[in-house]
Structure formats: structure tokens, C-alpha cells
Coordinates of C-alpha atoms in Angstrom, one line a residue:
Chain A
M260 CA 284.5 10.6 111.0
G261 CA 282.8 12.0 107.7
K262 CA 284.3 13.7 104.9
T263 CA 283.7 16.9 103.4
F264 CA 283.1 17.4 99.7
A265 CA 287.0 18.2 99.0
E266 CA 288.4 15.2 100.6
K267 CA 285.8 13.0 98.7
A268 CA 286.5 14.6 94.9
L269 CA 290.2 14.8 95.5
G270 CA 290.1 11.2 97.1
R271 CA 288.0 9.6 94.4
A272 CA 290.6 11.4 91.9
A273 CA 293.8 10.2 93.6
G274 CA 292.2 6.5 94.2
H275 CA 292.6 6.4 98.2
E276 CA 291.1 7.7 101.0
V277 CA 292.4 11.5 101.8
K278 CA 292.0 14.3 104.3
A279 CA 292.5 17.6 104.8
G280 CA 296.3 18.8 105.1
E281 CA 297.7 15.8 102.6
I282 CA 299.2 16.4 99.5
V283 CA 297.5 14.6 96.4
T284 CA 298.7 14.2 92.9
V285 CA 295.5 13.7 90.4
E286 CA 294.6 13.7 86.7
P287 CA 292.3 16.7 85.6
D288 CA 289.0 15.8 83.7
F289 CA 289.0 19.1 82.2
C290 CA 291.8 21.8 81.6
M291 CA 290.3 25.3 80.4
S292 CA 291.9 28.1 79.1
H293 CA 290.7 31.3 77.1
D294 CA 293.0 34.0 75.6
N295 CA 295.9 33.0 77.3
S296 CA 296.2 29.6 75.7
A297 CA 298.6 31.1 73.1
P298 CA 301.5 32.2 75.8
I299 CA 300.5 28.7 77.9
A300 CA 301.4 26.8 74.5
R301 CA 304.9 28.8 74.2
T302 CA 305.5 27.5 77.8
F303 CA 304.6 24.1 77.0
R304 CA 307.0 24.0 73.9
K305 CA 309.6 24.8 76.5
I306 CA 308.8 21.6 78.6
G307 CA 310.1 19.5 75.8
V308 CA 307.1 17.3 75.3
K309 CA 305.8 17.2 71.9
N310 CA 302.2 16.0 72.5
V311 CA 299.7 17.3 75.1
W312 CA 298.7 14.2 77.5
K313 CA 295.1 14.1 76.3
P314 CA 293.6 16.5 73.9
E315 CA 290.1 15.9 74.2
R316 CA 290.4 17.0 77.9
I317 CA 291.6 20.4 77.0
V318 CA 289.1 23.4 76.1
F319 CA 290.1 26.5 74.6
I320 CA 287.4 29.3 74.8
L321 CA 288.4 32.6 73.7
D322 CA 286.2 35.4 75.4
H323 CA 288.7 38.0 76.7
A324 CA 289.2 40.2 74.1
V325 CA 286.9 38.9 70.9
P326 CA 286.9 39.9 68.2
A327 CA 290.4 40.7 68.7
P328 CA 290.6 44.4 69.5
S329 CA 294.4 45.0 68.7
D330 CA 297.1 43.4 66.9
D331 CA 298.9 41.6 70.0
H332 CA 295.5 40.2 70.7
A333 CA 294.8 38.9 67.3
V334 CA 298.4 37.4 67.4
N335 CA 297.4 35.4 70.8
H336 CA 294.1 34.2 69.0
K337 CA 296.2 33.2 65.6
E338 CA 298.7 31.3 67.7
T339 CA 296.0 29.6 69.5
R340 CA 294.5 28.2 66.2
Q341 CA 297.5 26.9 65.2
F342 CA 298.0 24.8 68.4
V343 CA 294.5 23.3 68.2
A344 CA 295.4 22.4 64.7
E345 CA 298.9 20.9 65.7
Q346 CA 297.6 19.1 69.0
G347 CA 294.0 18.1 67.6
I348 CA 292.5 19.8 70.4
T349 CA 288.7 19.0 69.5
H350 CA 286.9 21.5 72.0
F351 CA 287.8 25.0 70.9
Y352 CA 285.4 27.8 70.9
D353 CA 286.8 30.5 68.7
V354 CA 285.2 34.0 68.0
S355 CA 282.0 32.7 66.9
S356 CA 278.2 32.5 67.7
K357 CA 278.9 29.2 69.5
G358 CA 280.8 30.8 71.8
G359 CA 280.8 33.5 75.1
V360 CA 282.3 33.6 78.4
C361 CA 284.4 30.8 79.2
H362 CA 282.9 29.7 82.3
Q363 CA 279.4 30.1 80.8
V364 CA 280.5 27.9 77.8
M365 CA 282.0 25.3 80.1
C366 CA 278.8 25.0 82.2
E367 CA 276.4 25.2 79.0
E368 CA 278.3 22.8 77.0
G369 CA 278.4 20.2 79.5
F370 CA 281.9 20.4 80.8
A371 CA 281.1 21.4 84.0
L372 CA 279.9 17.9 86.0
P373 CA 279.6 16.5 89.3
G374 CA 282.7 15.3 91.0
L375 CA 285.1 16.1 88.2
I376 CA 288.4 17.7 89.0
M377 CA 288.6 20.6 86.7
I378 CA 291.3 23.4 86.4
G379 CA 291.4 26.5 84.4
S380 CA 293.9 29.3 83.9
D381 CA 291.4 31.9 85.4
S382 CA 290.8 32.7 88.7
H383 CA 287.2 32.2 88.5
T384 CA 287.1 28.6 87.3
C385 CA 285.6 28.1 90.7
T386 CA 282.3 28.6 89.0
Y387 CA 281.8 25.0 88.2
G388 CA 281.3 24.3 91.7
A389 CA 277.6 25.1 91.0
F390 CA 277.5 21.7 88.9
G391 CA 279.1 19.7 92.0
A392 CA 282.7 20.0 90.5
F393 CA 286.1 20.5 92.2
S394 CA 287.1 23.4 90.1
T395 CA 289.8 25.5 90.8
G396 CA 291.9 28.3 89.1
I397 CA 295.8 27.9 88.3
G398 CA 298.4 30.2 86.6
R399 CA 299.9 29.7 83.0
S400 CA 303.1 27.6 83.7
E401 CA 301.1 25.2 86.1
M402 CA 298.5 24.6 82.9
A403 CA 301.5 24.1 80.7
A404 CA 302.7 21.4 83.0
A405 CA 299.3 19.9 83.2
W406 CA 299.0 19.8 79.6
A407 CA 302.5 18.0 79.4
T408 CA 301.9 15.3 82.3
G409 CA 298.3 15.2 83.0
Q410 CA 298.8 15.7 86.4
I411 CA 298.3 18.4 89.1
W412 CA 299.1 18.5 92.8
F413 CA 296.9 19.8 95.3
K414 CA 296.9 20.0 99.1
V415 CA 293.5 18.8 100.2
P416 CA 291.7 21.8 101.6
E417 CA 290.1 22.5 104.8
S418 CA 286.5 23.3 104.2
L419 CA 284.3 26.1 105.6
K420 CA 280.5 25.1 105.6
V421 CA 278.0 27.8 104.6
T422 CA 274.5 26.9 105.7
V423 CA 271.7 29.3 103.9
K424 CA 268.1 28.9 104.9
G425 CA 265.0 31.6 104.3
S426 CA 264.2 33.1 101.1
F427 CA 265.1 36.1 99.1
R428 CA 262.6 39.2 99.8
P429 CA 261.8 41.0 96.3
G430 CA 264.6 42.9 95.2
V431 CA 267.2 40.7 96.9
A432 CA 269.5 38.4 95.0
A433 CA 272.3 35.7 95.2
K434 CA 275.0 38.4 94.4
D435 CA 273.7 40.1 97.6
L436 CA 274.1 37.0 99.5
I437 CA 278.0 36.5 98.3
L438 CA 278.6 40.2 98.6
T439 CA 277.3 39.9 102.3
L440 CA 279.5 36.9 102.8
I441 CA 282.5 38.4 101.5
G442 CA 282.0 41.5 103.3
D443 CA 281.6 39.4 106.8
I444 CA 284.6 37.1 106.1
K445 CA 286.8 39.5 104.0
A446 CA 289.0 38.8 100.8
D447 CA 291.1 36.3 102.8
G448 CA 288.2 34.8 105.1
A449 CA 288.3 31.4 102.8
D450 CA 292.0 31.4 101.9
Y451 CA 292.9 28.1 100.4
M452 CA 289.7 26.8 101.6
S453 CA 287.0 24.8 100.0
V454 CA 283.7 26.6 100.4
E455 CA 280.6 24.4 100.6
F456 CA 277.1 25.8 100.2
H457 CA 274.4 23.6 102.5
G458 CA 270.8 24.2 103.2
P459 CA 267.4 24.8 101.9
A460 CA 267.7 28.2 100.4
I461 CA 270.6 26.7 98.5
E462 CA 268.3 23.7 97.1
A463 CA 265.7 26.3 96.2
M464 CA 268.2 28.4 94.2
S465 CA 268.7 28.0 90.3
I466 CA 271.6 26.8 88.7
A467 CA 272.0 30.4 87.7
E468 CA 272.2 31.7 91.1
R469 CA 274.4 28.9 92.5
M470 CA 276.9 30.0 89.8
T471 CA 276.7 33.4 90.9
L472 CA 277.7 32.2 94.3
C473 CA 280.5 29.8 93.5
N474 CA 282.0 32.4 90.8
M475 CA 282.9 34.6 93.8
G476 CA 284.4 31.9 95.7
I477 CA 287.8 33.3 94.7
E478 CA 287.1 37.0 95.9
M479 CA 287.2 35.3 99.8
G480 CA 290.2 34.0 98.7
A481 CA 288.8 30.0 98.3
K482 CA 290.4 27.3 96.3
N483 CA 286.8 26.2 95.1
A484 CA 283.2 26.8 96.1
V485 CA 280.5 24.1 95.5
C486 CA 276.9 23.6 95.9
P487 CA 274.9 20.0 96.1
P488 CA 274.6 18.1 92.9
D489 CA 270.7 17.7 93.3
A490 CA 268.3 16.9 91.0
K491 CA 268.2 20.3 89.3
V492 CA 272.1 19.6 88.2
L493 CA 271.3 16.1 87.4
A494 CA 268.3 17.3 85.1
A495 CA 270.6 20.2 83.9
I496 CA 273.6 17.6 82.5
R497 CA 271.2 14.7 81.5
D498 CA 271.6 15.4 77.5
K499 CA 274.8 17.3 77.6
A500 CA 277.5 15.8 79.6
R501 CA 280.8 15.5 77.8
T502 CA 281.9 12.7 79.7
D503 CA 280.5 9.6 81.9
R504 CA 283.3 9.9 84.4
W505 CA 281.1 12.2 86.6
E506 CA 279.7 11.1 90.1
A507 CA 277.6 13.1 92.4
L508 CA 279.6 13.5 95.3
W509 CA 278.7 15.3 98.6
A510 CA 279.8 15.9 102.3
D511 CA 278.9 13.7 104.7
D512 CA 276.7 15.0 107.3
D513 CA 279.2 14.6 110.0
A514 CA 282.4 15.9 108.1
V515 CA 284.7 18.2 109.9
Y516 CA 284.9 22.0 108.9
A517 CA 287.5 24.4 109.6
K518 CA 284.9 27.0 110.3
E519 CA 280.9 26.9 109.7
L520 CA 278.4 30.0 109.0
T521 CA 274.9 30.3 108.6
Y522 CA 272.8 33.1 106.8
D523 CA 269.1 33.7 106.7
L524 CA 267.9 35.2 103.3
D525 CA 265.3 36.8 105.1
N526 CA 267.2 39.2 106.9
L527 CA 269.3 39.7 103.8
V528 CA 269.2 43.5 101.9
P529 CA 270.3 45.0 98.7
C530 CA 274.1 45.8 98.9
V531 CA 277.0 46.9 96.9
A532 CA 280.9 46.5 97.1
K533 CA 282.2 49.9 97.1
P534 CA 285.4 50.6 95.4
H535 CA 288.2 49.2 95.5
T536 CA 287.9 45.8 97.2
V537 CA 285.2 43.3 96.7
D538 CA 285.2 42.9 100.5
N539 CA 284.0 46.8 101.3
Y540 CA 280.5 46.0 101.7
A541 CA 277.6 48.5 102.1
A542 CA 273.8 48.1 102.4
I543 CA 272.2 50.0 100.1
D544 CA 270.8 52.5 102.2
A545 CA 274.2 53.8 102.8
V546 CA 275.0 54.3 99.2
K547 CA 272.0 55.3 97.8
G548 CA 272.3 58.3 95.8
T549 CA 275.9 58.1 94.6
P550 CA 276.2 59.1 91.0
I551 CA 277.1 56.9 88.4
H552 CA 278.4 57.4 84.6
Q553 CA 277.9 54.0 83.2
A554 CA 276.1 50.6 84.4
F555 CA 277.3 47.4 83.1
L556 CA 275.1 44.2 82.9
G557 CA 277.7 41.5 81.9
S558 CA 280.4 39.0 83.1
C559 CA 280.4 35.1 84.1
T560 CA 279.0 36.3 87.7
N561 CA 275.7 37.8 86.6
A562 CA 274.9 37.6 82.8
R563 CA 272.7 34.7 82.5
I564 CA 269.3 34.4 81.1
E565 CA 267.8 34.8 84.6
D566 CA 269.8 37.9 85.4
L567 CA 268.9 39.5 82.2
R568 CA 265.1 38.8 82.9
A569 CA 265.4 40.2 86.1
A570 CA 267.0 43.4 84.8
A571 CA 265.0 43.7 81.7
A572 CA 261.6 43.7 84.0
I573 CA 262.9 46.8 85.8
L574 CA 264.1 48.5 82.5
K575 CA 261.0 47.8 80.4
G576 CA 259.3 50.5 79.1
K577 CA 261.7 52.8 80.8
E578 CA 264.7 54.6 79.9
V579 CA 268.2 54.6 81.5
A580 CA 269.8 57.8 82.6
V581 CA 273.6 56.9 81.9
R582 CA 275.1 54.7 79.2
T583 CA 274.3 51.0 80.0
I584 CA 276.2 48.2 78.5
V585 CA 274.3 44.6 78.1
I586 CA 276.6 41.7 77.3
P587 CA 275.0 38.4 77.5
A588 CA 277.2 35.7 79.1
S589 CA 277.0 33.6 75.8
W590 CA 275.5 33.7 72.2
K591 CA 273.1 30.9 73.8
I592 CA 271.8 33.3 76.0
Y593 CA 271.6 36.0 73.3
R594 CA 269.6 34.2 71.5
Q595 CA 267.2 33.4 74.4
C596 CA 267.0 36.9 75.2
M597 CA 266.2 37.5 71.6
A598 CA 263.2 35.0 71.6
E599 CA 262.0 36.7 74.7
G600 CA 262.1 40.0 73.5
L601 CA 264.4 41.2 76.0
I602 CA 266.9 42.7 73.5
E603 CA 264.2 44.9 72.2
T604 CA 263.5 46.0 75.9
F605 CA 266.9 46.9 76.5
L606 CA 267.1 48.4 73.0
D607 CA 264.2 50.6 73.7
A608 CA 265.4 51.5 77.2
G609 CA 268.8 52.9 75.7
C610 CA 271.1 50.2 76.6
V611 CA 274.0 49.4 74.1
I612 CA 274.0 45.7 73.5
A613 CA 277.8 44.2 72.8
N614 CA 278.9 40.8 71.9
P615 CA 278.9 37.8 74.4
G616 CA 282.3 38.0 75.9
C617 CA 284.4 39.4 79.1
G618 CA 283.7 43.0 77.5
P619 CA 284.9 45.8 79.9
C620 CA 285.4 43.4 83.0
M621 CA 288.9 43.8 83.0
G622 CA 289.7 46.8 80.9
N623 CA 290.0 45.3 77.8
H624 CA 287.6 46.7 75.6
E625 CA 283.7 47.9 75.1
G626 CA 283.3 50.3 77.9
I627 CA 286.4 51.5 79.5
L628 CA 286.0 54.5 82.2
A629 CA 287.3 58.0 81.9
P630 CA 289.2 59.4 85.1
G631 CA 286.4 60.3 87.9
E632 CA 283.7 58.0 86.5
A633 CA 281.8 55.8 88.5
C634 CA 280.4 52.4 87.0
I635 CA 277.7 50.2 88.5
S636 CA 278.5 46.5 87.6
T637 CA 277.4 42.9 87.9
A638 CA 281.2 41.8 87.6
N639 CA 283.0 40.2 90.4
R640 CA 285.8 42.7 90.8
N641 CA 286.2 46.3 91.6
F642 CA 290.2 46.6 91.9
K643 CA 291.6 50.0 91.4
G644 CA 291.7 50.5 87.8
R645 CA 289.9 47.1 86.7
M646 CA 288.0 48.5 84.1
G647 CA 290.6 50.4 82.8
N648 CA 291.3 53.7 84.5
K649 CA 292.9 54.3 87.9
E650 CA 291.1 57.1 88.7
S651 CA 287.7 55.7 87.9
F652 CA 285.3 53.6 90.6
I653 CA 283.8 50.4 90.5
Y654 CA 280.6 49.5 92.6
L655 CA 279.4 45.8 92.4
A656 CA 275.9 44.7 92.3
S657 CA 273.2 42.4 91.5
P658 CA 271.5 42.8 88.3
L659 CA 268.3 44.4 89.8
T660 CA 270.3 47.0 91.7
V661 CA 272.4 47.8 88.4
A662 CA 269.2 48.2 86.5
A663 CA 267.6 50.4 89.0
S664 CA 270.6 52.2 89.3
A665 CA 271.0 52.8 85.5
L666 CA 267.3 54.5 85.6
K667 CA 268.1 57.0 88.1
G668 CA 271.7 57.6 87.2
E669 CA 272.7 57.2 90.6
I670 CA 273.2 54.0 93.1
A671 CA 269.2 53.0 93.7
D672 CA 267.3 50.6 95.9
P673 CA 265.5 48.1 93.3
R674 CA 262.9 47.5 96.1
E675 CA 261.6 50.9 95.3
V676 CA 261.2 50.5 91.6
L677 CA 259.9 46.7 91.5
Chain B
M14 CA 319.3 30.1 96.0
E15 CA 323.0 30.0 96.7
K16 CA 323.3 32.9 98.9
T17 CA 321.2 32.4 101.9
I18 CA 321.6 35.8 104.1
L19 CA 320.4 38.6 102.0
R20 CA 320.3 42.5 102.8
G21 CA 318.4 44.9 101.3
R22 CA 315.8 48.1 101.4
A23 CA 312.2 47.4 101.9
W24 CA 309.0 48.6 100.0
V25 CA 306.2 48.1 102.3
F26 CA 302.5 47.6 101.2
G27 CA 299.4 46.7 103.0
D28 CA 296.9 43.6 103.3
D29 CA 295.0 42.1 100.2
V30 CA 297.5 44.1 97.6
D31 CA 295.7 42.6 94.5
T32 CA 297.1 41.4 91.1
D33 CA 295.7 44.6 89.4
L34 CA 297.9 46.7 91.6
I35 CA 301.0 44.6 91.5
Y36 CA 300.4 44.3 87.5
H37 CA 297.7 46.0 85.9
N38 CA 295.7 44.0 83.3
K39 CA 296.2 46.9 80.9
Y40 CA 299.5 45.1 80.2
L41 CA 298.3 41.6 80.1
A42 CA 299.2 41.2 76.5
E43 CA 302.7 41.5 77.2
T44 CA 304.3 38.1 77.5
D45 CA 307.9 38.9 77.8
P46 CA 308.5 38.5 81.6
K47 CA 311.6 40.7 81.5
K48 CA 309.6 43.5 80.1
M49 CA 307.0 43.2 83.2
P50 CA 309.3 45.1 85.9
Q51 CA 308.8 48.5 84.4
Y52 CA 304.7 47.9 85.0
S53 CA 305.1 47.1 88.4
F54 CA 302.9 48.6 91.3
E55 CA 302.0 51.3 88.6
Y56 CA 298.5 51.2 89.8
Y57 CA 299.4 51.2 93.8
P58 CA 298.6 54.7 95.2
G59 CA 301.9 56.3 96.7
K60 CA 303.9 53.8 94.9
E61 CA 303.9 54.7 91.6
H62 CA 307.6 55.2 91.7
F63 CA 308.2 51.8 92.5
A64 CA 309.0 50.6 88.9
K65 CA 311.5 53.6 88.3
E66 CA 313.4 53.2 91.8
V67 CA 313.5 49.9 92.7
K68 CA 317.2 48.5 92.8
P69 CA 317.9 44.4 92.6
G70 CA 318.3 43.1 96.2
D71 CA 315.5 45.4 97.5
F72 CA 312.4 43.5 99.3
V73 CA 308.6 43.8 98.7
V74 CA 307.0 43.3 102.2
A75 CA 303.3 42.8 102.5
G76 CA 300.6 41.9 105.1
T77 CA 297.8 39.4 104.7
N78 CA 296.4 37.9 101.3
F79 CA 299.3 39.4 99.0
G80 CA 298.4 38.6 95.6
C81 CA 294.7 38.4 95.6
G82 CA 292.5 38.2 92.5
S83 CA 293.5 36.9 89.0
S84 CA 295.9 33.8 88.3
R85 CA 298.0 36.2 86.0
E86 CA 301.7 35.2 86.4
H87 CA 302.9 38.6 85.5
A88 CA 302.5 39.5 89.1
V89 CA 305.1 37.3 90.0
Y90 CA 307.5 37.8 87.0
C91 CA 307.0 41.5 87.4
L92 CA 308.9 41.5 91.1
K93 CA 311.3 38.3 89.9
Y94 CA 312.6 40.0 87.1
A95 CA 313.0 43.4 89.0
G96 CA 315.5 41.7 90.9
I97 CA 313.5 41.3 94.1
P98 CA 315.0 38.0 95.8
V99 CA 312.1 37.3 98.0
V100 CA 308.6 38.6 99.1
L101 CA 308.0 38.8 102.6
A102 CA 304.1 38.7 103.3
E103 CA 302.0 37.5 106.4
N104 CA 300.3 35.3 103.5
Y105 CA 299.4 34.7 99.9
S106 CA 296.6 34.2 97.8
R107 CA 296.8 30.7 97.0
I108 CA 297.0 31.2 93.2
Y109 CA 299.9 33.8 93.7
Y110 CA 301.8 31.4 96.1
R111 CA 301.5 28.3 93.5
N112 CA 302.4 30.6 90.7
A113 CA 305.7 31.7 92.6
I114 CA 306.7 28.1 93.7
N115 CA 306.2 27.2 90.0
N116 CA 308.1 29.9 88.9
G117 CA 311.2 28.9 91.3
Y118 CA 310.3 32.2 93.0
P119 CA 310.8 32.6 96.8
V120 CA 307.9 33.9 99.1
L121 CA 308.4 33.7 102.7
F122 CA 305.3 33.4 105.4
I123 CA 306.2 35.9 108.0
K124 CA 303.9 35.8 111.1
G125 CA 303.2 39.2 112.3
I126 CA 304.4 41.3 109.5
S127 CA 300.9 42.7 108.8
Q128 CA 300.6 44.4 112.6
A129 CA 304.0 45.5 112.3
I130 CA 303.3 47.5 108.9
K131 CA 300.4 48.8 110.4
D132 CA 302.1 49.9 113.7
K133 CA 305.2 51.4 111.7
K134 CA 307.5 49.1 113.0
I135 CA 308.8 48.0 109.2
E136 CA 308.4 51.0 106.6
D137 CA 309.8 51.8 103.4
G138 CA 313.4 52.3 103.2
D139 CA 314.4 50.0 106.2
E140 CA 317.3 48.1 106.2
L141 CA 316.5 44.1 106.3
E142 CA 318.8 41.2 106.5
V143 CA 316.8 37.8 105.4
D144 CA 317.8 34.4 106.5
L145 CA 316.1 32.5 103.4
A146 CA 316.9 29.0 104.7
K147 CA 315.6 29.8 108.1
G148 CA 312.9 31.9 107.1
E149 CA 314.2 34.9 109.3
V150 CA 314.0 38.7 109.2
K151 CA 316.0 41.0 110.9
N152 CA 315.0 44.8 110.5
V153 CA 318.5 46.3 110.9
T154 CA 317.0 50.1 110.8
K155 CA 314.6 49.2 113.6
G156 CA 316.1 46.6 115.6
T157 CA 313.1 44.2 115.4
S158 CA 312.8 40.8 114.0
F159 CA 310.3 38.6 112.5
H160 CA 310.2 34.6 112.0
G161 CA 308.4 32.7 108.9
D162 CA 307.5 29.2 108.0
A163 CA 309.7 26.8 106.0
V164 CA 308.2 25.7 102.7
A165 CA 307.1 22.1 102.1
D166 CA 309.2 19.2 100.6
L167 CA 307.4 19.3 97.3
E168 CA 307.7 22.8 97.2
K169 CA 311.1 22.8 97.8
D170 CA 312.1 20.3 95.1
I171 CA 310.2 22.8 92.6
M172 CA 311.7 25.5 94.0
A173 CA 315.4 23.8 93.7
A174 CA 315.0 23.0 90.1
G175 CA 314.3 26.8 89.6
G176 CA 310.7 26.1 88.6
L177 CA 307.8 23.8 87.7
I178 CA 309.0 23.6 84.0
E179 CA 312.6 23.1 84.9
Y180 CA 311.8 20.5 87.3
L181 CA 309.5 18.4 85.2
K182 CA 312.6 18.6 82.4
S183 CA 314.7 17.3 85.0
R184 CA 312.2 14.4 85.7
A185 CA 311.7 13.6 82.4
G186 CA 315.1 13.1 81.6
R187 CA 315.4 10.5 84.1

């Protein structure tokens, strides 16, 4: 009987064969935390262990509120720097032009690697599955415990196999696939499961597109989400892998799945997730014309160079009808945007460009909504009040749909402006 | 968890109660768990009065996928420190479940409670009797009962120690 990806990755880390349902204790390859590093450090001190188990396996990336917008945030950042110095943590991305949104930086900087066990004190840690890693989000106490012991327990998850074939029609993107899938199986459709993406359409996708898929695994309740570590992944990590502990692992053809689904991209249409849940699917035709007050192109879900190129192609030579906030996912992407003239395109179109970071995604700063306002966003969550005000409305969509909507001031079908 | 039979009032919520509804991201910079209950369910429509009116010993009752969304532990602390002795839901998002166990906070999986909520067989203010050891819930007001799952052994050990940090401290001392 074959094994799933999760059984292989957790078995490799545990040092013995495992199957779904077993509980294993493993050593994480990398532990990521962001602006919550400071409160984790406080909990860590309560355990009574002096030093973290391996400082070189801990990565801190400040991104949730950068540069600090309040004294509370500033104090947290300061405590983080003190802990970095005290513990000799080498992988620290402070407020600087080397950073960006934590998940983007983890992937760009060669931490996200095939077969690794990666944990992060952020629910979207599942993004690194785009590189074939077993990666999952955990809470702060658990992260403090991992720093102290170098261990974490997992129940080996059952797996959901999603096979994808066909190819995207013009105006349709990876975001439409993942919003459609979540709409079909709902917010708890993959609870506790490992979601594997298979098929020729996944192989044809860029790593950026795969990151969009894996990033939103948590929005259907998944423990992790993963794509095959194929030649594209191996080429992407060739010169930047931070460790040689990685190994390209993939599920056997005869692995056993709890559930299997198939999607044909040829049948997919642009869509949105309506307020206030990610599984509140609507095809574009059903929401076209809904007035919006703000558009947001950003976040760990959809602000890579490929996403911004696609949006810029729609905005080029035109002007937005509502305030539009563009936040590249990292400073590397920001520079690439400059080199390709995208920054100029966005500025000419009337967009505001903010510094890389999470921005308004979870309502910290740089684009809070007022009561009664609606925002169309490339981010991953549209929970009530997520962007700061509980009387506001968030529609999630692809960069193409967000750009098309920004031009019209209402939700628009990107196929009509391509 | 000395006392295993508890009695209290129900506060009833639906399916997919996300972490922003339980504890909004606006208050994430707060790091003192004891100050978190004042913000509980502030964003949940119709439950804005929860934080003011909840009494220690009351129960939070919910449907499927309770605590979906963010990894914030605030969503556990704000109930634990409000004196809610246990959450009774059909099931939980995995991060919420781990956070609860890791903080020594009991959350029970109650079969059929999601549908019971939709059918109004359990409503706000109902008097409940909960047997923590057996995972049984009796709705005294309406005369119905529900059954839950027992927790796994490793999880029980962590819970018994009072949470993951306490558990690690106790093991470090051995």
C-alpha cells in the first residue's frame, strides 16, 4: 500500500514508517515567527530553559505592522531585537529593504524546501507546500515549546487529493481555482487534512500560482497543503537552499486518500468570496456591478511579481475609479516592479503604493475601511471586521478581478477588460 | 479539572465561528491574557453583550469548525479567563484545538450539536449539565442530551499538567 506525502514527510522526520492517525514527535527544520516573536519569547522564558535549542533553525520576520504604527508594536519589535541578540538568532529580517511578508521571505530566501518540516506561528505557514515542504501553522505557546525542546507532536493527517487538469482561460487565475474549491468543500472541508495538489495543470503552474493555492489551504481547515517538488521547484531552490536536509518527496500513485476531487480549469470562471466567509463563493456574473470603495492588491496570497504584472497589464494607461492600494509582497518584488516599470504604471493609474508587509490585510494600518465601505482584495480572509471595521465588507478575488474592479469602481469581470 | 460535573448557562453560536469573531485582530497587541475577556465576541452579530454579561461557569456552545482562521491564542484566553469552563462544539479548527490543549483548556467534541443549534434544541440561556470526564451534555431546560468524544492520552497528559508549558516544566524537572 502506497503512502501519501504527509505519511512520507512525517515518517522521514520521525525516523520510522508512519500511517495516517498515528501520533509522531519530530524535530522541525525551521520555525518561523513574525511580530508575535516577542510574546513567544516571554512564554519561552517561563519554561525555564535558558537557550533555544538551535538558534540557526529559528527565523524571525517582522511584517504584520512595519514600520511600527503604535507604541505597543514598537515595544514588541524592540523586545524581538533584544531576544535575537540574546539568543544569537541569525535569521532575522528586521524593518528593512531585505524583508517583506514573512511567507514570501521564507520562500524567496531559500528556507521553504522540499520534504522539510516547517512550523510557523501564523496560520498561513501552509504556503511553503508550494515548494514541497510539510508546513503548518501553530500557536504561540506551542512555538515557545518548540524553541525550548526542538520537538513538536503531530497526528499524521489523512489526505485530500485534488487533481487539476485543463488550462486557465483568459481572465481566470489560481485564486479562482482555490476560491472555487473552498466554496465547494466549505471552510471545514479539509479540517485536519493534508491537501495534495496533483495533475498536469499543477505542473504547468508557476511557483507563484502554487503558493496562492497552498496559502489558502488553511481556509478549508487543512493542516498543510502541498504541490509536487518538480523540476521548477528544484530550479528555484538551486542556488539558495539554506540547508541540505531537504529531500524531494511525493505521494505514491497507490496512496490511500480520505477524499479525492478533480477540477478542470477549462470550466473555471472568475469568481469572488463574498463577505464574511471565504467559502461564500459567487461566480463573477452574480456579483458584477456591486459598488466598491477600495481595492487592495497585496498580501502573502497574491502580491508576487506575476500577480502584479497581471494587474498592471489591466491598469496600464488607465485610471482607477476608487482608492487602490498596492503592496508588493517583498522588497525584492518591489525592486522587480521598479525594473519592469510596474511602479510607474500603478502610480500613473492613481494607485497608492505602500511598503512591503501585511498592510491592511488584518486591519493593522495602511487601508482600514470605514463603516459601510466595501473592499475588493487579493488577500485570503474576508471575515467580518478583518480589515478593521465590523460594518465593512470584503470581497476576495484574483489580481485580475481586483484590477478590473478598481477601474470601474464596482466588481467587474476581468474578461471584459483584457 | 477536579470538579467533573458542571452546571451553567449556555451561550449559543453557529458554525464556522472564526477567530476574528471570537477575538478581533484589533486587540492583538494585548498580551495579558486576563485583559482579553473584555473583547470576547465583540464582532459576533447579536452577541456584542457577551463580554459584559457572561458569568464564570457559563458555557460556550457552537457548531462545526469552531475557531477557524488565525493561529491567535487570544481566542482561547479570552474564553478561559472569562471563566468559561469548557467549550462544547461539534468540532474545531485544528489550530484552535491545539491551542486549547496547549493551554490546558478543555474543549469537547459534541456529536449532533450543530444540527441541534439549527433546530433550536439548544438556545441562549438554557441550563446545561456537563460531565467532563464522560463528555456528556444534558440540556436541563429542554430535557435533551448529547455525547462527546474522549480526549487522546498525550492530550490528556498535557491537559492534566495545566497546559504545554507546565507539562514541559514538569518533564524538565525529572
